[in-house]
Coordinates of C-alpha atoms in Angstrom, one line a residue:
M137 CA 90.0 117.0 92.1
S138 CA 92.9 114.7 91.1
N139 CA 92.4 112.0 88.6
L140 CA 92.9 109.4 91.3
T141 CA 90.5 111.0 93.7
K142 CA 87.9 111.3 90.8
S143 CA 88.5 107.6 90.1
K144 CA 87.8 106.6 93.7
T145 CA 84.6 108.7 93.7
D146 CA 83.4 107.0 90.5
Q147 CA 84.2 103.6 91.9
T148 CA 82.3 104.4 95.1
Q149 CA 79.3 105.6 93.2
G150 CA 79.4 102.5 90.9
A151 CA 80.6 100.1 93.5
A152 CA 78.0 97.5 92.6
S153 CA 79.4 97.3 89.1
H154 CA 83.0 96.9 90.2
F155 CA 83.8 93.2 89.8
L156 CA 86.5 91.9 92.1
L157 CA 87.4 88.3 91.5
T158 CA 87.2 86.2 94.7
Q159 CA 86.9 82.5 95.6
T160 CA 83.2 83.0 95.9
N161 CA 82.6 84.3 92.4
R162 CA 85.5 82.6 90.7
G163 CA 83.1 80.3 88.7
E164 CA 81.5 83.3 87.0
V165 CA 84.6 84.1 84.9
T166 CA 86.4 81.8 82.4
T167 CA 89.2 83.8 81.0
L168 CA 91.3 86.9 81.7
L169 CA 89.5 88.6 78.9
D170 CA 86.2 87.8 80.5
L171 CA 87.4 89.4 83.7
A172 CA 88.6 92.4 81.7
R173 CA 85.2 92.8 80.1
R174 CA 83.7 93.0 83.6
Q175 CA 85.9 96.0 84.3
Y176 CA 85.3 97.6 80.9
E177 CA 81.6 97.4 81.1
G178 CA 81.2 97.9 84.8
N179 CA 83.4 100.8 85.5
P180 CA 84.7 102.2 82.2
D181 CA 85.6 105.7 83.6
G182 CA 87.5 104.4 86.6
L183 CA 91.2 105.0 86.5
A184 CA 93.1 101.9 85.2
L185 CA 96.6 103.2 85.5
T186 CA 98.8 106.2 85.9
L187 CA 102.2 106.2 84.1
I188 CA 104.9 108.2 85.8
N189 CA 106.9 109.5 82.8
A190 CA 110.6 110.4 82.8
G191 CA 111.9 113.9 83.3
S192 CA 109.5 116.8 83.6
E193 CA 106.8 115.2 81.5
A194 CA 103.5 115.1 83.5
P195 CA 102.1 111.6 84.5
T196 CA 99.7 110.0 82.0
S197 CA 96.3 108.9 83.4
I198 CA 94.4 106.2 81.5
T199 CA 90.9 105.1 82.3
T200 CA 89.6 101.5 82.0
R201 CA 87.8 102.3 78.7
E202 CA 90.9 104.0 77.3
F203 CA 93.2 101.2 78.3
F204 CA 91.2 98.4 76.7
D205 CA 90.3 100.5 73.7
G206 CA 94.1 101.0 73.2
A207 CA 94.6 97.2 73.5
G208 CA 91.9 96.7 70.9
R209 CA 93.7 99.0 68.5
Y210 CA 97.0 97.1 69.1
A211 CA 95.2 93.8 68.5
Q212 CA 94.2 95.1 65.1
A213 CA 97.8 96.3 64.4
L214 CA 99.2 92.9 65.3
R215 CA 96.6 91.2 63.1
E216 CA 97.7 93.4 60.2
V217 CA 101.3 92.3 60.5
G218 CA 100.3 88.6 60.4
V219 CA 99.8 87.6 64.0
A220 CA 97.1 84.9 64.4
P221 CA 95.3 83.1 67.2
R222 CA 97.6 80.8 69.3
D223 CA 100.8 82.4 67.8
L224 CA 103.5 83.1 70.3
V225 CA 104.4 86.8 70.2
I226 CA 107.6 87.9 71.9
L227 CA 107.7 91.5 73.1
V228 CA 111.1 93.1 73.5
M229 CA 110.0 96.6 74.2
Q230 CA 110.8 99.5 76.5
H231 CA 108.4 99.9 79.5
G232 CA 105.6 102.2 78.5
D233 CA 102.0 102.3 77.2
A234 CA 102.9 100.6 73.9
L235 CA 104.1 97.5 75.7
L236 CA 101.1 97.4 78.0
Y237 CA 98.7 97.7 75.0
A238 CA 100.5 95.2 72.9
F239 CA 100.4 92.6 75.7
W240 CA 96.7 92.7 76.1
G241 CA 96.1 93.3 72.4
A242 CA 97.9 90.0 71.7
M243 CA 95.6 88.2 74.1
M244 CA 92.6 89.9 72.4
L245 CA 93.6 88.1 69.2
G246 CA 93.9 84.8 71.0
A247 CA 97.6 84.9 70.6
I248 CA 100.1 84.2 73.4
P249 CA 102.2 87.2 74.4
S250 CA 105.5 86.9 76.2
I251 CA 107.5 89.9 77.5
F252 CA 111.3 89.4 77.2
P253 CA 114.0 91.3 79.0
F254 CA 116.0 93.4 76.7
L255 CA 119.7 93.8 76.5
S256 CA 120.9 96.3 79.1
D257 CA 124.3 97.1 80.7
K258 CA 123.7 94.7 83.5
L259 CA 123.5 91.7 81.2
D260 CA 126.4 90.0 79.4
P261 CA 125.7 90.5 75.6
Q262 CA 127.0 87.1 74.6
M263 CA 125.1 85.3 77.3
Y264 CA 121.9 87.2 76.5
C265 CA 122.1 86.5 72.8
E266 CA 122.7 82.7 73.4
R267 CA 119.7 82.5 75.6
V268 CA 117.4 84.4 73.3
Q269 CA 118.4 82.2 70.4
A270 CA 117.8 79.1 72.5
L271 CA 114.4 80.1 73.7
V272 CA 113.2 81.2 70.2
A273 CA 114.4 78.0 68.7
H274 CA 112.6 75.9 71.3
S275 CA 109.4 77.9 71.4
G276 CA 108.7 78.4 67.7
A277 CA 107.7 82.0 68.1
R278 CA 105.7 83.5 65.3
A279 CA 107.0 87.1 65.7
V280 CA 109.2 89.3 67.8
I281 CA 108.0 92.9 68.4
A282 CA 110.9 95.1 69.3
S283 CA 111.5 98.7 70.2
E284 CA 113.5 100.4 67.6
E285 CA 116.8 100.4 69.6
F286 CA 116.7 96.6 69.8
L287 CA 115.6 96.0 66.2
D288 CA 118.9 95.6 64.5
I289 CA 120.5 93.3 67.1
L290 CA 117.5 91.0 67.2
T291 CA 117.1 90.9 63.4
N292 CA 120.7 89.9 63.0
L293 CA 120.5 87.4 65.9
L294 CA 117.3 85.5 65.0
S295 CA 116.6 83.6 61.8
G296 CA 113.3 81.9 60.9
V297 CA 111.2 84.4 62.9
E298 CA 110.0 87.8 61.9
V299 CA 111.3 90.6 63.9
I300 CA 109.0 93.6 63.7
G301 CA 109.8 97.1 64.8
A302 CA 107.3 98.4 67.2
A303 CA 107.0 101.5 65.0
R304 CA 105.5 99.3 62.3
L305 CA 102.5 98.6 64.5
K306 CA 100.0 101.3 63.4
P307 CA 97.1 101.2 66.0
G308 CA 94.0 102.1 64.0
A309 CA 90.3 101.9 64.7
G310 CA 90.3 98.4 66.3
S311 CA 87.9 97.9 69.2
P312 CA 88.4 95.7 72.3
H313 CA 87.6 92.1 71.6
F314 CA 87.0 90.0 74.8
D315 CA 86.0 86.7 73.2
P316 CA 88.6 85.5 70.7
G317 CA 87.5 81.9 71.0
V318 CA 89.8 80.9 73.9
I319 CA 88.8 78.8 76.9
G320 CA 90.1 78.6 80.5
A321 CA 92.5 75.7 79.7
D322 CA 94.1 77.7 76.8
I323 CA 97.5 79.4 77.4
A324 CA 97.1 83.0 78.3
F325 CA 100.8 84.1 78.2
L326 CA 104.3 82.9 78.9
Q327 CA 106.4 84.0 81.8
H328 CA 110.1 83.2 82.2
S329 CA 111.8 81.9 85.3
S330 CA 114.7 84.1 86.4
G331 CA 118.1 82.7 86.8
T332 CA 121.2 81.9 84.8
T333 CA 119.2 79.5 82.5
G334 CA 115.8 81.1 83.0
L335 CA 115.4 82.5 79.5
Q336 CA 115.4 78.9 78.2
K337 CA 112.2 78.0 80.0
G338 CA 109.0 79.6 79.0
V339 CA 106.4 79.0 81.7
A340 CA 103.0 78.4 80.0
L341 CA 100.1 79.7 82.1
S342 CA 96.5 79.0 81.3
H343 CA 93.7 81.5 81.7
A344 CA 92.3 79.3 84.5
S345 CA 95.5 79.2 86.4
V346 CA 96.0 82.9 86.3
L347 CA 92.4 83.5 87.4
N348 CA 92.8 81.0 90.3
Q349 CA 95.9 82.9 91.4
L350 CA 94.2 86.3 91.3
A351 CA 91.3 84.9 93.4
S352 CA 93.6 83.2 95.9
Y353 CA 96.2 85.9 96.2
G354 CA 93.5 88.6 96.4
Q355 CA 92.1 86.8 99.4
A356 CA 95.5 86.5 101.0
I357 CA 96.4 90.2 100.7
R358 CA 92.8 91.4 101.5
L359 CA 92.6 93.1 98.1
S360 CA 89.7 95.6 97.8
A361 CA 88.4 98.3 95.4
D362 CA 90.0 100.9 97.7
D363 CA 93.5 99.7 97.0
V364 CA 96.0 101.5 94.9
I365 CA 99.1 99.5 93.7
V366 CA 102.4 101.4 93.0
S367 CA 105.1 99.6 91.1
W368 CA 108.5 100.2 89.4
L369 CA 109.1 96.5 88.7
P370 CA 110.1 95.2 85.3
L371 CA 107.3 93.3 83.5
Y372 CA 109.4 90.5 82.2
H373 CA 109.3 88.6 85.6
D374 CA 106.5 87.3 87.6
M375 CA 106.4 89.9 90.4
G376 CA 106.2 92.9 88.1
L377 CA 104.0 91.1 85.5
I378 CA 101.4 89.7 87.9
A379 CA 101.4 91.9 91.0
G380 CA 102.4 95.1 89.2
F381 CA 100.3 94.8 86.0
I382 CA 98.0 91.8 85.4
M383 CA 96.4 91.8 88.8
P384 CA 95.5 95.5 89.1
V385 CA 94.3 95.9 85.5
A386 CA 92.2 92.7 85.5
Q387 CA 90.8 93.4 89.0
G388 CA 90.0 97.0 88.3
I389 CA 92.5 98.3 90.9
P390 CA 94.2 101.6 90.1
L391 CA 97.9 101.1 89.2
V392 CA 100.7 103.7 89.4
L393 CA 103.5 102.5 87.2
M394 CA 107.0 103.8 86.6
S395 CA 110.0 102.4 84.7
P396 CA 112.6 100.4 86.7
F397 CA 115.3 102.5 85.1
Q398 CA 113.7 105.7 86.4
W399 CA 113.5 104.1 89.9
V400 CA 117.1 103.0 89.9
R401 CA 118.3 106.5 88.9
D402 CA 116.0 108.2 91.4
P403 CA 114.5 105.8 94.0
R404 CA 112.6 108.6 95.8
I405 CA 110.0 108.7 93.0
L406 CA 108.5 105.5 94.4
L407 CA 107.9 107.0 97.8
R408 CA 106.6 110.3 96.2
A409 CA 104.2 108.3 94.1
I410 CA 102.9 106.4 97.2
H411 CA 102.3 109.8 98.8
D412 CA 100.8 111.5 95.7
Y413 CA 98.4 108.7 94.8
H414 CA 97.7 107.3 98.3
G415 CA 99.3 103.9 97.4
T416 CA 98.3 101.0 99.6
L417 CA 100.3 98.0 98.1
C418 CA 103.8 97.8 96.8
W419 CA 106.0 94.8 96.0
L420 CA 109.8 95.0 96.4
P421 CA 112.8 92.6 96.1
N422 CA 114.9 92.6 99.3
F423 CA 117.7 94.7 97.9
A424 CA 115.3 97.6 97.3
Y425 CA 114.8 98.0 101.1
N426 CA 118.5 98.5 101.7
F427 CA 118.9 100.6 98.5
M428 CA 116.2 103.1 99.4
A429 CA 117.1 103.2 103.1
T430 CA 120.7 104.2 102.2
R431 CA 120.3 106.2 99.0
I432 CA 117.3 108.5 99.7
R433 CA 118.1 111.7 101.5
D434 CA 115.6 113.5 103.8
R435 CA 115.6 116.6 101.7
E436 CA 114.5 114.6 98.7
I437 CA 111.3 113.4 100.4
E438 CA 110.3 116.4 102.5
G439 CA 106.6 116.3 103.1
V440 CA 106.1 112.7 102.0
S441 CA 103.8 110.5 104.0
L442 CA 103.8 106.7 103.7
G443 CA 100.8 106.4 106.0
S444 CA 98.5 105.1 103.3
L445 CA 100.7 102.1 102.6
R446 CA 99.2 99.0 104.2
A447 CA 101.7 96.5 102.8
F448 CA 105.2 96.5 101.3
V449 CA 105.6 92.9 100.2
N450 CA 109.2 91.6 100.2
C451 CA 109.5 89.0 97.5
S452 CA 111.6 87.4 94.7
E453 CA 115.0 87.0 96.4
P454 CA 116.3 85.8 99.8
M455 CA 114.8 88.0 102.5
Q456 CA 116.7 89.5 105.4
A457 CA 115.2 90.5 108.7
E458 CA 117.9 93.2 109.0
S459 CA 116.7 94.8 105.8
H460 CA 113.2 95.1 107.3
R461 CA 114.6 96.7 110.4
L462 CA 116.8 99.1 108.5
F463 CA 113.9 100.2 106.2
A464 CA 111.4 100.5 109.1
K465 CA 113.8 102.7 111.1
R466 CA 114.7 104.9 108.2
F467 CA 111.2 105.7 107.1
A468 CA 109.3 105.6 110.5
A469 CA 109.3 109.4 110.6
Y470 CA 107.4 109.4 107.2
G471 CA 104.5 107.5 108.6
L472 CA 105.7 104.0 107.7
R473 CA 104.2 101.4 110.1
E474 CA 106.5 98.5 110.9
D475 CA 103.5 96.1 110.5
A476 CA 103.3 97.2 106.9
L477 CA 106.4 95.2 106.1
T478 CA 105.2 91.8 104.8
T479 CA 106.7 88.8 102.9
S480 CA 105.8 86.4 100.1
Y481 CA 107.4 83.4 98.4
A482 CA 106.5 83.3 94.7
M483 CA 107.5 81.8 91.4
A484 CA 106.5 82.0 87.8
E485 CA 105.6 78.3 87.8
N486 CA 102.8 79.0 90.2
T487 CA 101.7 82.1 88.3
F488 CA 103.1 84.2 91.2
A489 CA 102.5 83.9 95.0
V490 CA 102.8 80.6 96.9
T491 CA 102.7 82.2 100.4
Q492 CA 101.9 85.5 102.1
G493 CA 103.1 86.5 105.5
G494 CA 102.5 89.6 107.7
M495 CA 98.9 90.4 106.9
D496 CA 97.5 89.2 110.2
G497 CA 100.4 90.2 112.5
P498 CA 104.2 90.9 112.4
V499 CA 106.3 88.6 110.1
T500 CA 107.8 85.9 112.2
V501 CA 111.6 85.9 112.7
D502 CA 112.9 82.4 113.5
V503 CA 116.3 82.3 115.3
I504 CA 118.0 79.0 114.7
S505 CA 121.3 77.3 115.3
R506 CA 123.7 77.6 112.4
A507 CA 125.5 74.5 113.4
K508 CA 122.4 72.3 113.5
L509 CA 121.3 73.8 110.1
A510 CA 124.6 73.0 108.5
E511 CA 125.3 69.6 110.1
A512 CA 122.0 68.0 111.0
H513 CA 119.9 69.8 108.3
R514 CA 117.4 70.9 110.9
A515 CA 116.1 74.3 112.0
E516 CA 116.4 74.2 115.7
G517 CA 116.8 76.7 118.5
V518 CA 120.1 78.1 119.7
E519 CA 121.7 76.6 122.8
G520 CA 124.4 78.2 124.9
E521 CA 127.0 80.1 122.9
E522 CA 126.1 78.6 119.5
L523 CA 126.2 80.9 116.4
S524 CA 122.7 81.8 115.4
A525 CA 120.9 82.7 112.1
E526 CA 117.8 84.8 111.7
M527 CA 115.3 83.3 109.3
L528 CA 112.5 85.6 108.0
S529 CA 109.2 83.7 107.5
C530 CA 107.6 83.7 104.0
G531 CA 104.2 83.2 105.6
R532 CA 101.6 80.5 105.0
A533 CA 100.4 79.0 101.8
I534 CA 97.8 81.1 100.0
P535 CA 94.3 79.6 99.6
R536 CA 94.1 76.5 97.3
C537 CA 97.9 76.0 97.5
E538 CA 99.8 73.3 99.4
I539 CA 103.5 73.2 100.4
R540 CA 105.5 70.1 101.3
I541 CA 109.2 69.7 102.2
V542 CA 110.7 66.6 100.6
D543 CA 113.9 64.6 100.7
D544 CA 115.9 63.5 97.6
G545 CA 113.5 60.5 97.4
R546 CA 110.5 62.9 97.2
K547 CA 109.3 61.7 100.6
A548 CA 107.7 64.3 102.9
L549 CA 109.8 65.5 105.8
P550 CA 108.6 66.6 109.3
E551 CA 108.5 70.2 110.4
R552 CA 111.9 71.9 110.9
H553 CA 113.7 69.4 108.7
V554 CA 115.4 71.0 105.7
G555 CA 114.6 69.7 102.3
E556 CA 113.4 70.7 98.9
V557 CA 110.2 72.8 98.7
A558 CA 107.4 71.2 96.7
V559 CA 104.2 73.1 95.7
R560 CA 100.8 71.9 94.5
S561 CA 98.0 74.3 93.6
D562 CA 95.4 75.3 91.0
S563 CA 97.6 78.2 89.9
M564 CA 100.3 75.9 88.5
L565 CA 101.9 76.1 85.0
S566 CA 100.5 74.0 82.2
S567 CA 104.1 73.1 81.2
Y568 CA 107.3 74.6 80.2
Y569 CA 106.3 75.7 76.7
K570 CA 107.2 73.0 74.2
R571 CA 109.7 71.5 76.7
D572 CA 108.0 68.4 78.0
D573 CA 111.4 67.1 78.9
L574 CA 112.0 69.9 81.4
T575 CA 108.4 69.7 82.7
A576 CA 108.8 66.0 83.5
Q577 CA 112.0 66.7 85.5
V578 CA 110.2 68.9 88.0
M579 CA 106.7 67.5 88.3
F580 CA 105.4 64.4 90.2
D581 CA 101.9 63.5 91.2
G582 CA 100.8 67.2 90.6
W583 CA 103.6 68.5 92.8
Y584 CA 106.2 70.9 91.4
L585 CA 109.8 70.7 92.7
T586 CA 111.0 74.2 93.1
G587 CA 114.7 73.7 93.5
D588 CA 114.6 75.7 96.7
L589 CA 115.6 74.4 100.1
G590 CA 113.6 75.3 103.1
Y591 CA 111.6 74.1 106.1
L592 CA 108.2 74.5 107.6
A593 CA 107.6 75.6 111.2
N594 CA 104.2 76.1 112.7
G595 CA 102.8 76.0 109.2
E596 CA 105.0 78.9 107.9
L597 CA 107.6 78.5 105.2
Y598 CA 111.3 79.5 105.5
I599 CA 113.7 79.4 102.6
T600 CA 117.3 78.5 103.3
G601 CA 118.7 78.6 99.8
R602 CA 118.8 77.1 96.3
K603 CA 119.5 73.4 96.1
K604 CA 121.9 73.7 93.2
D605 CA 123.8 76.5 94.9
L606 CA 124.4 74.7 98.2
I607 CA 128.1 74.4 99.1
I608 CA 129.1 71.2 100.9
V609 CA 132.5 71.3 102.7
G610 CA 133.4 68.1 104.6
G611 CA 129.7 67.1 104.8
K612 CA 128.7 70.5 106.2
N613 CA 126.0 72.4 104.3
I614 CA 126.9 76.1 103.7
Y615 CA 124.3 78.4 102.2
P616 CA 126.0 81.0 99.9
Q617 CA 123.4 83.7 100.6
D618 CA 124.5 83.7 104.3
L619 CA 128.1 84.4 103.3
E620 CA 127.0 87.1 100.8
A621 CA 124.9 88.9 103.4
I622 CA 128.0 89.0 105.7
A623 CA 130.3 90.2 103.0
N624 CA 127.8 92.9 101.9
E625 CA 128.3 94.6 105.3
V626 CA 132.0 95.0 105.0
P627 CA 133.0 98.7 104.3
G628 CA 134.4 99.1 100.8
V629 CA 132.2 96.3 99.3
H630 CA 129.6 97.6 96.8
P631 CA 126.3 96.5 98.4
G632 CA 124.6 93.8 96.4
R633 CA 127.7 93.0 94.3
V634 CA 128.8 89.9 96.1
V635 CA 128.6 86.2 95.1
A636 CA 129.7 83.1 97.0
F637 CA 130.0 79.6 95.5
G638 CA 131.9 76.3 95.9
V639 CA 134.6 75.0 93.6
P640 CA 136.3 71.6 93.6
D641 CA 139.2 71.1 96.0
E642 CA 140.9 68.0 94.6
R643 CA 143.5 68.0 97.3
L644 CA 141.0 67.7 100.1
G645 CA 138.3 65.9 98.1
T646 CA 135.6 68.4 99.0
E647 CA 134.6 71.9 98.0
A648 CA 136.4 75.1 98.7
V649 CA 134.5 78.3 99.4
V650 CA 135.1 81.3 97.1
I651 CA 133.6 84.8 97.5
V652 CA 133.8 87.4 94.7
V653 CA 133.2 90.9 95.8
E654 CA 133.1 94.2 93.8
A655 CA 135.3 96.7 95.5
E656 CA 134.6 100.4 95.7
T657 CA 138.2 101.4 95.6
D658 CA 141.2 100.9 93.3
D659 CA 143.8 101.2 96.1
E660 CA 145.6 97.9 96.4
D661 CA 146.2 98.2 100.2
A662 CA 142.6 99.0 100.8
R663 CA 141.4 96.1 98.6
S664 CA 143.7 93.7 100.6
A665 CA 142.2 95.0 103.8
I666 CA 138.7 94.4 102.4
G667 CA 139.6 90.8 101.6
R668 CA 140.9 90.2 105.0
E669 CA 137.8 91.7 106.7
V670 CA 135.5 89.5 104.6
R671 CA 137.4 86.4 105.6
M672 CA 137.4 87.3 109.2
R673 CA 133.7 88.2 109.5
V674 CA 132.6 85.1 107.6
A675 CA 134.8 82.9 109.9
Q676 CA 133.5 84.6 113.0
Q677 CA 129.8 84.5 112.1
T678 CA 129.6 81.1 110.4
E679 CA 132.8 79.2 111.3
T680 CA 133.4 78.8 107.6
A681 CA 136.9 79.1 106.2
V682 CA 137.0 81.0 102.9
S683 CA 139.5 79.6 100.4
N684 CA 139.7 82.7 98.2
V685 CA 138.2 86.3 98.3
L686 CA 138.5 87.7 94.8
L687 CA 138.1 91.5 94.6
V688 CA 136.9 92.6 91.2
D689 CA 136.0 95.9 89.4
A690 CA 132.6 97.1 88.2
K691 CA 131.1 95.1 85.4
W692 CA 132.9 91.8 86.3
L693 CA 129.9 90.1 87.9
Y694 CA 127.2 88.6 85.7
K695 CA 123.6 89.3 86.6
T696 CA 120.4 87.6 85.5
S697 CA 117.8 89.5 83.6
S698 CA 116.0 90.2 86.8
G699 CA 119.1 91.9 88.3
K700 CA 120.1 89.1 90.6
I701 CA 123.7 88.0 90.8
A702 CA 124.1 84.8 88.7
R703 CA 125.9 82.3 90.9
G704 CA 126.4 79.6 88.2
A705 CA 127.6 82.0 85.5
N706 CA 130.0 83.8 87.9
R707 CA 131.3 80.4 89.1
E708 CA 132.1 79.4 85.6
K709 CA 133.8 82.7 84.8
Y710 CA 135.9 82.4 88.0
L711 CA 137.0 78.9 87.0
E712 CA 137.8 80.0 83.5
E713 CA 139.9 82.9 84.7
M714 CA 141.7 80.8 87.3
G715 CA 142.4 78.2 84.6
R716 CA 143.9 80.8 82.3
S717 CA 145.9 82.2 85.1
R718 CA 147.5 78.8 85.9
Q719 CA 148.3 78.2 82.3
A720 CA 150.0 81.6 81.9

């Protein structure tokens, strides 16, 4: 009998002792540690998680008792290096059991853990260092726990904060401690908003807010003790941290976890894990649908069945209906049901999910007029020969969460009018940690201004773009992600390595559209042809004239810590390089 099968048998035999947090019993639990205690005492031998290790090393299975015992030992180790209750502890560690134990161990001390991204080849070193310095300076962190490979760079980078090598943590005989004297209103941990300035904003989340999210989102996705969550997502952003770690561990749902670096090198391991462990839930950013559909060969997944999967959840970046179609067609032969493709709109400031779509029927695709969207700022149907756009619904608000679309004066707009998305819920952030100035900029009357543009139709949310990224040419709104999606389809463009933005056009007194694309060839004639094709397709499909298509080599484009292309940073780089070129 496999470990997972044994776990399911044990859970079935002890079903009465398995505690799944819901809206009905939410009042029985006050902190995340209180919920963890329910799992530890009620089903200690149930499987908490399975770590898919790199290479030929066998997976590691960890029971609920083993996991929280391990967290207790790390709590003692953190105490011995001077961490105290309410201290902010920053974790810059490779994905693995040590990071998982250290996170929960810090909470067992009553400290505030925060998982940081670490410097990788997708991040610009100077930009990364500047942001880490800024965040540490603002947050007043007590300690930074770092994997050995990051120890020197962080020690040299940071002053006034102790940088501790993870190897110095000597887990001893500590036991789990579920009552460190914290209450529901106390901060449980910090998350960090993704984006070009995201590392400068620590999102402080209380125990109560996180518990409210778990109860509401669990209801929205029909979470049950029979579920198995499979994830490769990094833990330093909300989707990986909440959906791929906090929720399953706290709710007693088996988790199968692998490193994002393993997945990028060998994406088939996710599908094999779903098959091997009968996974039922999996969260993915939109690019992963295209990535797996085009990179995984049939011979690599022979015998794999995805029939157990009841929901892939598209989340965390602009979603494309075509990505769903491509993924569904590619893996239909492996048991993937088209109705298993669902959607969610989420953000760290609301702990995680704001909406969920596709659980009660197919995700809605809204076909609207591009011209009316750009010129009238309304999402209306297509008439005659108008150019159209497909908008993939994010679904409806999860329980105890409200959504409003507002204009620049924060006045609510009617359905199908495009404006800024505002959210109000009981899962909301307490504040940006020690940044009351930033908190005041985005909160009003309990509503949080997301910075995203979108509209509501029949109660469902559709996102059209980021407010700060909107390009305005002659009074016409142009959404850069639309242009990027078109350019991504041009042969010779590296998929996912495209960014569009506006730059000042002083001659015309408006903005000019620039698209930067990473080319897959060094041949100059071929690159010129790629540039012409990008211009032509964008003009044909959006009636937008592109001022400049810049073809660049690998490593030119900046990315955020979550792997997204950083529009603002790339725009600044483009302007700097163009300025130097004019001066030469």
